[in-house]
Protein backbone atom coordinates (compact mmCIF):
# COMPACT_ATOMS: atom_id res chain seq x y z
CA MET A 1 0.99 -11.17 49.91
CA THR A 2 0.50 -8.35 46.82
CA GLY A 3 3.28 -6.11 46.10
CA ALA A 4 3.54 -2.60 46.11
CA PRO A 5 1.38 -0.91 43.42
CA PRO A 6 2.79 0.55 40.42
CA PRO A 7 3.97 4.02 40.49
CA ALA A 8 1.48 7.01 38.86
CA LEU A 9 4.03 7.76 36.56
CA GLU A 10 7.17 6.05 35.21
CA LEU A 11 9.51 7.02 32.75
CA CYS A 12 11.95 4.26 31.33
CA GLY A 13 15.21 5.30 29.32
CA ILE A 14 13.55 8.17 27.65
CA THR A 15 15.12 9.66 24.56
CA ALA A 16 13.45 12.56 22.89
CA GLY A 17 14.32 15.83 21.29
CA TYR A 18 17.18 16.97 19.12
CA ASP A 19 19.54 20.01 18.56
CA ARG A 20 19.08 22.34 16.06
CA ARG A 21 21.38 20.26 13.84
CA GLY A 22 19.01 17.25 14.31
CA ARG A 23 21.71 15.00 15.39
CA VAL A 24 22.07 14.78 19.42
CA PRO A 25 18.82 13.98 21.60
CA VAL A 26 18.14 16.71 24.10
CA VAL A 27 16.95 14.05 26.53
CA ARG A 28 18.81 10.58 26.78
CA GLY A 29 18.00 7.64 28.38
CA VAL A 30 16.19 9.35 31.76
CA SER A 31 14.20 7.27 33.93
CA LEU A 32 11.99 8.57 36.85
CA ARG A 33 9.44 6.98 39.03
CA ILE A 34 6.80 9.03 41.08
CA ALA A 35 4.81 7.50 42.75
CA ASP A 36 0.64 8.32 43.78
CA GLU A 37 0.79 11.24 46.24
CA GLU A 38 4.59 12.01 45.50
CA ALA A 39 5.62 15.40 44.16
CA VAL A 40 8.72 15.12 42.29
CA GLY A 41 10.67 18.56 41.19
CA LEU A 42 12.74 18.34 38.05
CA LEU A 43 15.34 20.84 38.39
CA GLY A 44 18.35 21.43 35.45
CA PRO A 45 19.86 24.48 33.32
CA SER A 46 18.04 25.91 30.55
CA GLY A 47 18.19 23.64 27.06
CA CYS A 48 18.71 20.53 29.52
CA GLY A 49 15.70 19.20 28.20
CA LYS A 50 12.98 19.70 31.42
CA SER A 51 10.28 20.50 29.16
CA THR A 52 10.88 18.11 26.31
CA LEU A 53 10.78 15.47 29.35
CA ALA A 54 7.64 16.98 30.99
CA ARG A 55 5.68 16.96 27.41
CA VAL A 56 6.75 13.04 26.91
CA ALA A 57 5.39 12.43 30.82
CA ALA A 58 2.01 14.34 29.39
CA LEU A 59 1.63 12.14 26.11
CA LEU A 60 2.21 15.66 24.12
CA HIS A 61 5.57 14.66 22.73
CA ARG A 62 6.53 10.97 21.42
CA PRO A 63 9.86 9.66 22.47
CA ALA A 64 12.32 8.63 20.10
CA ALA A 65 13.06 5.74 22.76
CA GLY A 66 11.94 4.25 25.99
CA THR A 67 8.58 3.69 27.74
CA VAL A 68 5.93 5.90 29.35
CA ARG A 69 3.93 4.09 31.85
CA LEU A 70 1.00 5.58 33.81
CA GLY A 71 -0.24 3.65 36.71
CA GLY A 72 1.64 0.56 35.54
CA GLU A 73 0.32 0.66 31.91
CA PRO A 74 2.29 1.75 29.01
CA ALA A 75 1.27 4.67 26.96
CA ARG A 76 -0.50 3.44 23.80
CA GLY A 77 -0.57 6.45 21.67
CA TRP A 78 0.42 10.44 21.77
CA ARG A 79 -1.52 13.81 21.79
CA HIS A 80 -4.81 12.90 20.20
CA ARG A 81 -4.36 9.19 19.29
CA ALA A 82 -3.65 8.36 23.15
CA PRO A 83 -6.42 6.56 24.79
CA ARG A 84 -8.83 8.86 26.51
CA ALA A 85 -8.56 7.10 29.80
CA GLN A 86 -4.80 7.93 29.46
CA ARG A 87 -4.97 11.32 28.09
CA THR A 88 -7.30 12.79 30.65
CA ALA A 89 -5.20 11.02 33.59
CA VAL A 90 -2.72 13.67 33.24
CA GLY A 91 -3.60 17.65 33.85
CA VAL A 92 -0.85 19.85 32.18
CA VAL A 93 -0.03 23.15 33.18
CA PHE A 94 2.50 25.02 30.69
CA GLN A 95 4.81 28.08 31.33
CA GLN A 96 3.08 30.65 28.98
CA PRO A 97 -0.51 30.56 29.71
CA ARG A 98 -1.09 32.83 26.62
CA LEU A 99 0.63 30.42 24.17
CA ALA A 100 -1.53 27.79 26.02
CA ALA A 101 -5.01 29.43 25.84
CA ASP A 102 -7.26 29.68 23.00
CA PRO A 103 -7.88 33.39 22.77
CA ARG A 104 -11.50 33.15 21.20
CA LEU A 105 -12.39 31.63 24.44
CA THR A 106 -13.64 33.22 27.39
CA LEU A 107 -12.04 31.75 30.85
CA ALA A 108 -15.20 29.93 31.53
CA GLU A 109 -14.89 28.14 28.35
CA LEU A 110 -11.02 27.75 28.72
CA ILE A 111 -11.49 25.58 32.06
CA ALA A 112 -14.29 23.84 30.72
CA GLU A 113 -12.89 22.94 27.53
CA PRO A 114 -11.45 19.55 28.46
CA LEU A 115 -14.85 18.69 29.76
CA ARG A 116 -16.57 19.63 26.10
CA ALA A 117 -14.22 17.81 24.53
CA THR A 118 -14.72 14.56 26.53
CA GLY A 119 -18.29 14.54 25.79
CA ARG A 120 -18.71 15.74 29.83
CA ARG A 121 -20.75 19.17 28.67
CA ALA A 122 -23.27 18.46 31.33
CA GLU A 123 -20.76 19.21 34.23
CA SER A 124 -19.09 22.39 33.17
CA ALA A 125 -21.04 24.61 35.03
CA ALA A 126 -20.81 23.17 38.16
CA ARG A 127 -16.95 22.15 37.93
CA VAL A 128 -16.11 25.61 36.26
CA ALA A 129 -17.62 27.52 39.27
CA GLU A 130 -16.06 25.00 41.77
CA LEU A 131 -12.76 25.65 40.12
CA ALA A 132 -12.98 29.25 39.68
CA GLY A 133 -13.59 29.52 43.58
CA ALA A 134 -10.53 27.21 44.16
CA VAL A 135 -8.26 29.57 41.93
CA GLY A 136 -9.34 33.01 43.19
CA LEU A 137 -11.35 33.90 39.89
CA GLY A 138 -13.85 35.62 40.72
CA GLY A 139 -16.22 38.67 39.48
CA ASP A 140 -16.55 38.74 35.90
CA LEU A 141 -13.48 37.07 35.17
CA LEU A 142 -14.87 34.23 33.67
CA ALA A 143 -16.66 36.21 31.15
CA ARG A 144 -13.53 37.99 29.65
CA ARG A 145 -11.05 36.71 27.21
CA PRO A 146 -7.54 36.09 27.44
CA HIS A 147 -6.51 39.80 26.44
CA ALA A 148 -8.29 41.29 28.73
CA VAL A 149 -6.76 39.94 31.90
CA SER A 150 -3.38 39.73 33.44
CA ASP A 151 -1.07 36.60 33.07
CA GLY A 152 -1.71 35.58 36.30
CA GLN A 153 -5.18 35.65 36.14
CA LEU A 154 -4.82 33.55 33.09
CA GLN A 155 -2.49 31.43 34.62
CA ARG A 156 -5.11 30.70 37.51
CA ALA A 157 -7.51 29.70 34.36
CA CYS A 158 -5.19 27.30 32.89
CA VAL A 159 -4.35 25.72 36.46
CA ALA A 160 -8.51 25.34 36.90
CA ARG A 161 -8.53 23.72 33.31
CA ALA A 162 -5.71 21.09 34.15
CA LEU A 163 -7.70 20.30 37.40
CA VAL A 164 -10.93 19.77 35.56
CA LEU A 165 -11.16 16.11 34.92
CA ARG A 166 -9.92 15.11 38.20
CA PRO A 167 -6.07 13.78 36.88
CA ARG A 168 -4.49 11.47 38.55
CA VAL A 169 -0.83 12.82 37.48
CA LEU A 170 -0.07 16.71 37.24
CA VAL A 171 2.71 18.23 35.28
CA CYS A 172 3.43 21.71 35.98
CA ASP A 173 6.06 23.08 33.29
CA GLU A 174 7.72 26.18 34.58
CA MET A 175 3.94 27.13 36.02
CA THR A 176 5.45 30.00 38.28
CA ALA A 177 8.31 31.08 35.91
CA MET A 178 6.26 34.47 35.03
CA LEU A 179 4.20 34.99 37.93
CA ASP A 180 4.65 37.22 41.29
CA ALA A 181 5.42 35.62 44.32
CA SER A 182 1.73 36.05 45.83
CA THR A 183 0.30 34.52 42.77
CA THR A 184 2.93 31.83 42.98
CA ALA A 185 1.78 31.06 46.63
CA ALA A 186 -1.55 30.95 45.89
CA LEU A 187 -1.38 28.30 42.95
CA VAL A 188 0.86 26.14 44.65
CA ALA A 189 -1.40 26.08 47.57
CA VAL A 190 -4.59 25.16 45.01
CA VAL A 191 -2.30 22.06 43.48
CA GLU A 192 -1.11 20.85 46.85
CA ASP A 193 -5.08 21.22 47.95
CA TYR A 194 -6.17 19.27 45.16
CA ARG A 195 -3.40 16.32 45.79
CA ARG A 196 -4.24 16.11 49.16
CA ARG A 197 -7.76 15.52 48.50
CA THR A 198 -7.31 13.16 45.33
CA GLY A 199 -3.82 11.45 45.98
CA ALA A 200 -2.48 12.96 42.51
CA ALA A 201 1.11 12.66 41.72
CA LEU A 202 3.10 15.67 40.64
CA LEU A 203 5.70 16.61 38.14
CA ALA A 204 6.98 20.10 39.00
CA VAL A 205 9.60 21.34 36.38
CA GLY A 206 11.46 24.44 36.76
CA HIS A 207 14.94 26.22 37.60
CA ASP A 208 14.06 27.56 40.97
CA ARG A 209 15.51 25.09 43.56
CA PRO A 210 14.16 26.68 46.42
CA LEU A 211 10.78 26.90 45.76
CA LEU A 212 10.76 22.90 44.29
CA GLU A 213 12.59 21.88 47.03
CA ARG A 214 10.17 23.66 49.44
CA TRP A 215 7.14 22.34 47.24
CA CYS A 216 8.15 18.82 46.48
CA ASP A 217 9.05 15.39 48.64
CA ARG A 218 12.39 15.17 46.42
CA THR A 219 14.20 16.54 43.42
CA VAL A 220 15.68 15.19 40.32
CA GLU A 221 18.40 17.01 38.36
CA LEU A 222 19.23 16.71 34.34
CA ALA A 223 23.22 17.18 33.72
CA ALA A 224 24.15 20.22 31.89
CA ALA A 225 23.54 20.55 27.90
CA SER A 226 27.32 19.09 27.63
CA GLY A 227 26.54 15.76 29.14
CA ALA A 228 24.37 13.15 28.92
CA ARG A 229 20.97 13.70 29.98
CA GLU A 230 20.80 11.22 32.88
CA GLY A 231 18.53 12.23 35.59
CA ALA A 232 20.34 11.88 39.02
CA GLU A 233 18.29 12.34 42.40
CA VAL A 234 20.17 15.58 44.50
CA ARG A 235 17.88 15.64 47.50
CA SER A 236 15.15 13.70 49.20
CA ALA A 237 13.73 15.05 52.21
CA PRO A 238 9.90 15.78 53.91
CA ARG A 239 8.28 18.40 52.09
CA ALA A 240 8.28 21.50 53.92
CA PRO A 241 4.73 23.05 54.28
CA ALA A 242 4.14 25.57 51.19
CA ASP A 243 3.67 29.09 51.81
CA THR A 244 -0.26 29.50 51.39
CA SER A 245 -0.76 33.20 51.52
CA ALA A 246 -2.83 34.84 48.82
CA ASP A 247 -2.72 37.48 46.75
């Protein structure tokens, strides 16, 4: 008899980041498990370490202590030093698309960037066309650079970029914070369609409790800045159907 499969993402006793004085960790001793096909929302006030924890989960920030496991395997490096199989297993969407996008690239080049970086340039044309349709980037938008599109259009390209390598885990760090309601609904629908088809896990970070509780299977809340950053589950319920209206 075989045991249960390992979680898609597991954070064990993570301590990371420091305050302005460099003395107190922003995140201290946080543990979190996300199974395949599961969506978990991470809530908390500004400054509680949500984004720091998201970057640790995405292998973009080395923790001071603790372990990150992807599919049961401990992380063996951070950022470009992470093994390719682990680095490409996580797709990330950040809050501010203009800080996450190279202004020299067209939207098509932005979406294809991870394919080129992993030596899969031959796949880029078909994959970019597929994802551009999924996120609602039509017409001449793919030929434009970031300065020539809106924040919502650029975030659509960033979502497509996060999906281009078919990740097993998605980390959405305040993905919709700068978007209007219709664009938010459209991008949540894109992420959920991808998850339904692939079984990917989701860590959705934010401060919009109604959105995360509607979107996710359960939510986890980090303590306020004055307390220990222990994750505490505050809700566990079936995910309600997401609003799939498009703009």
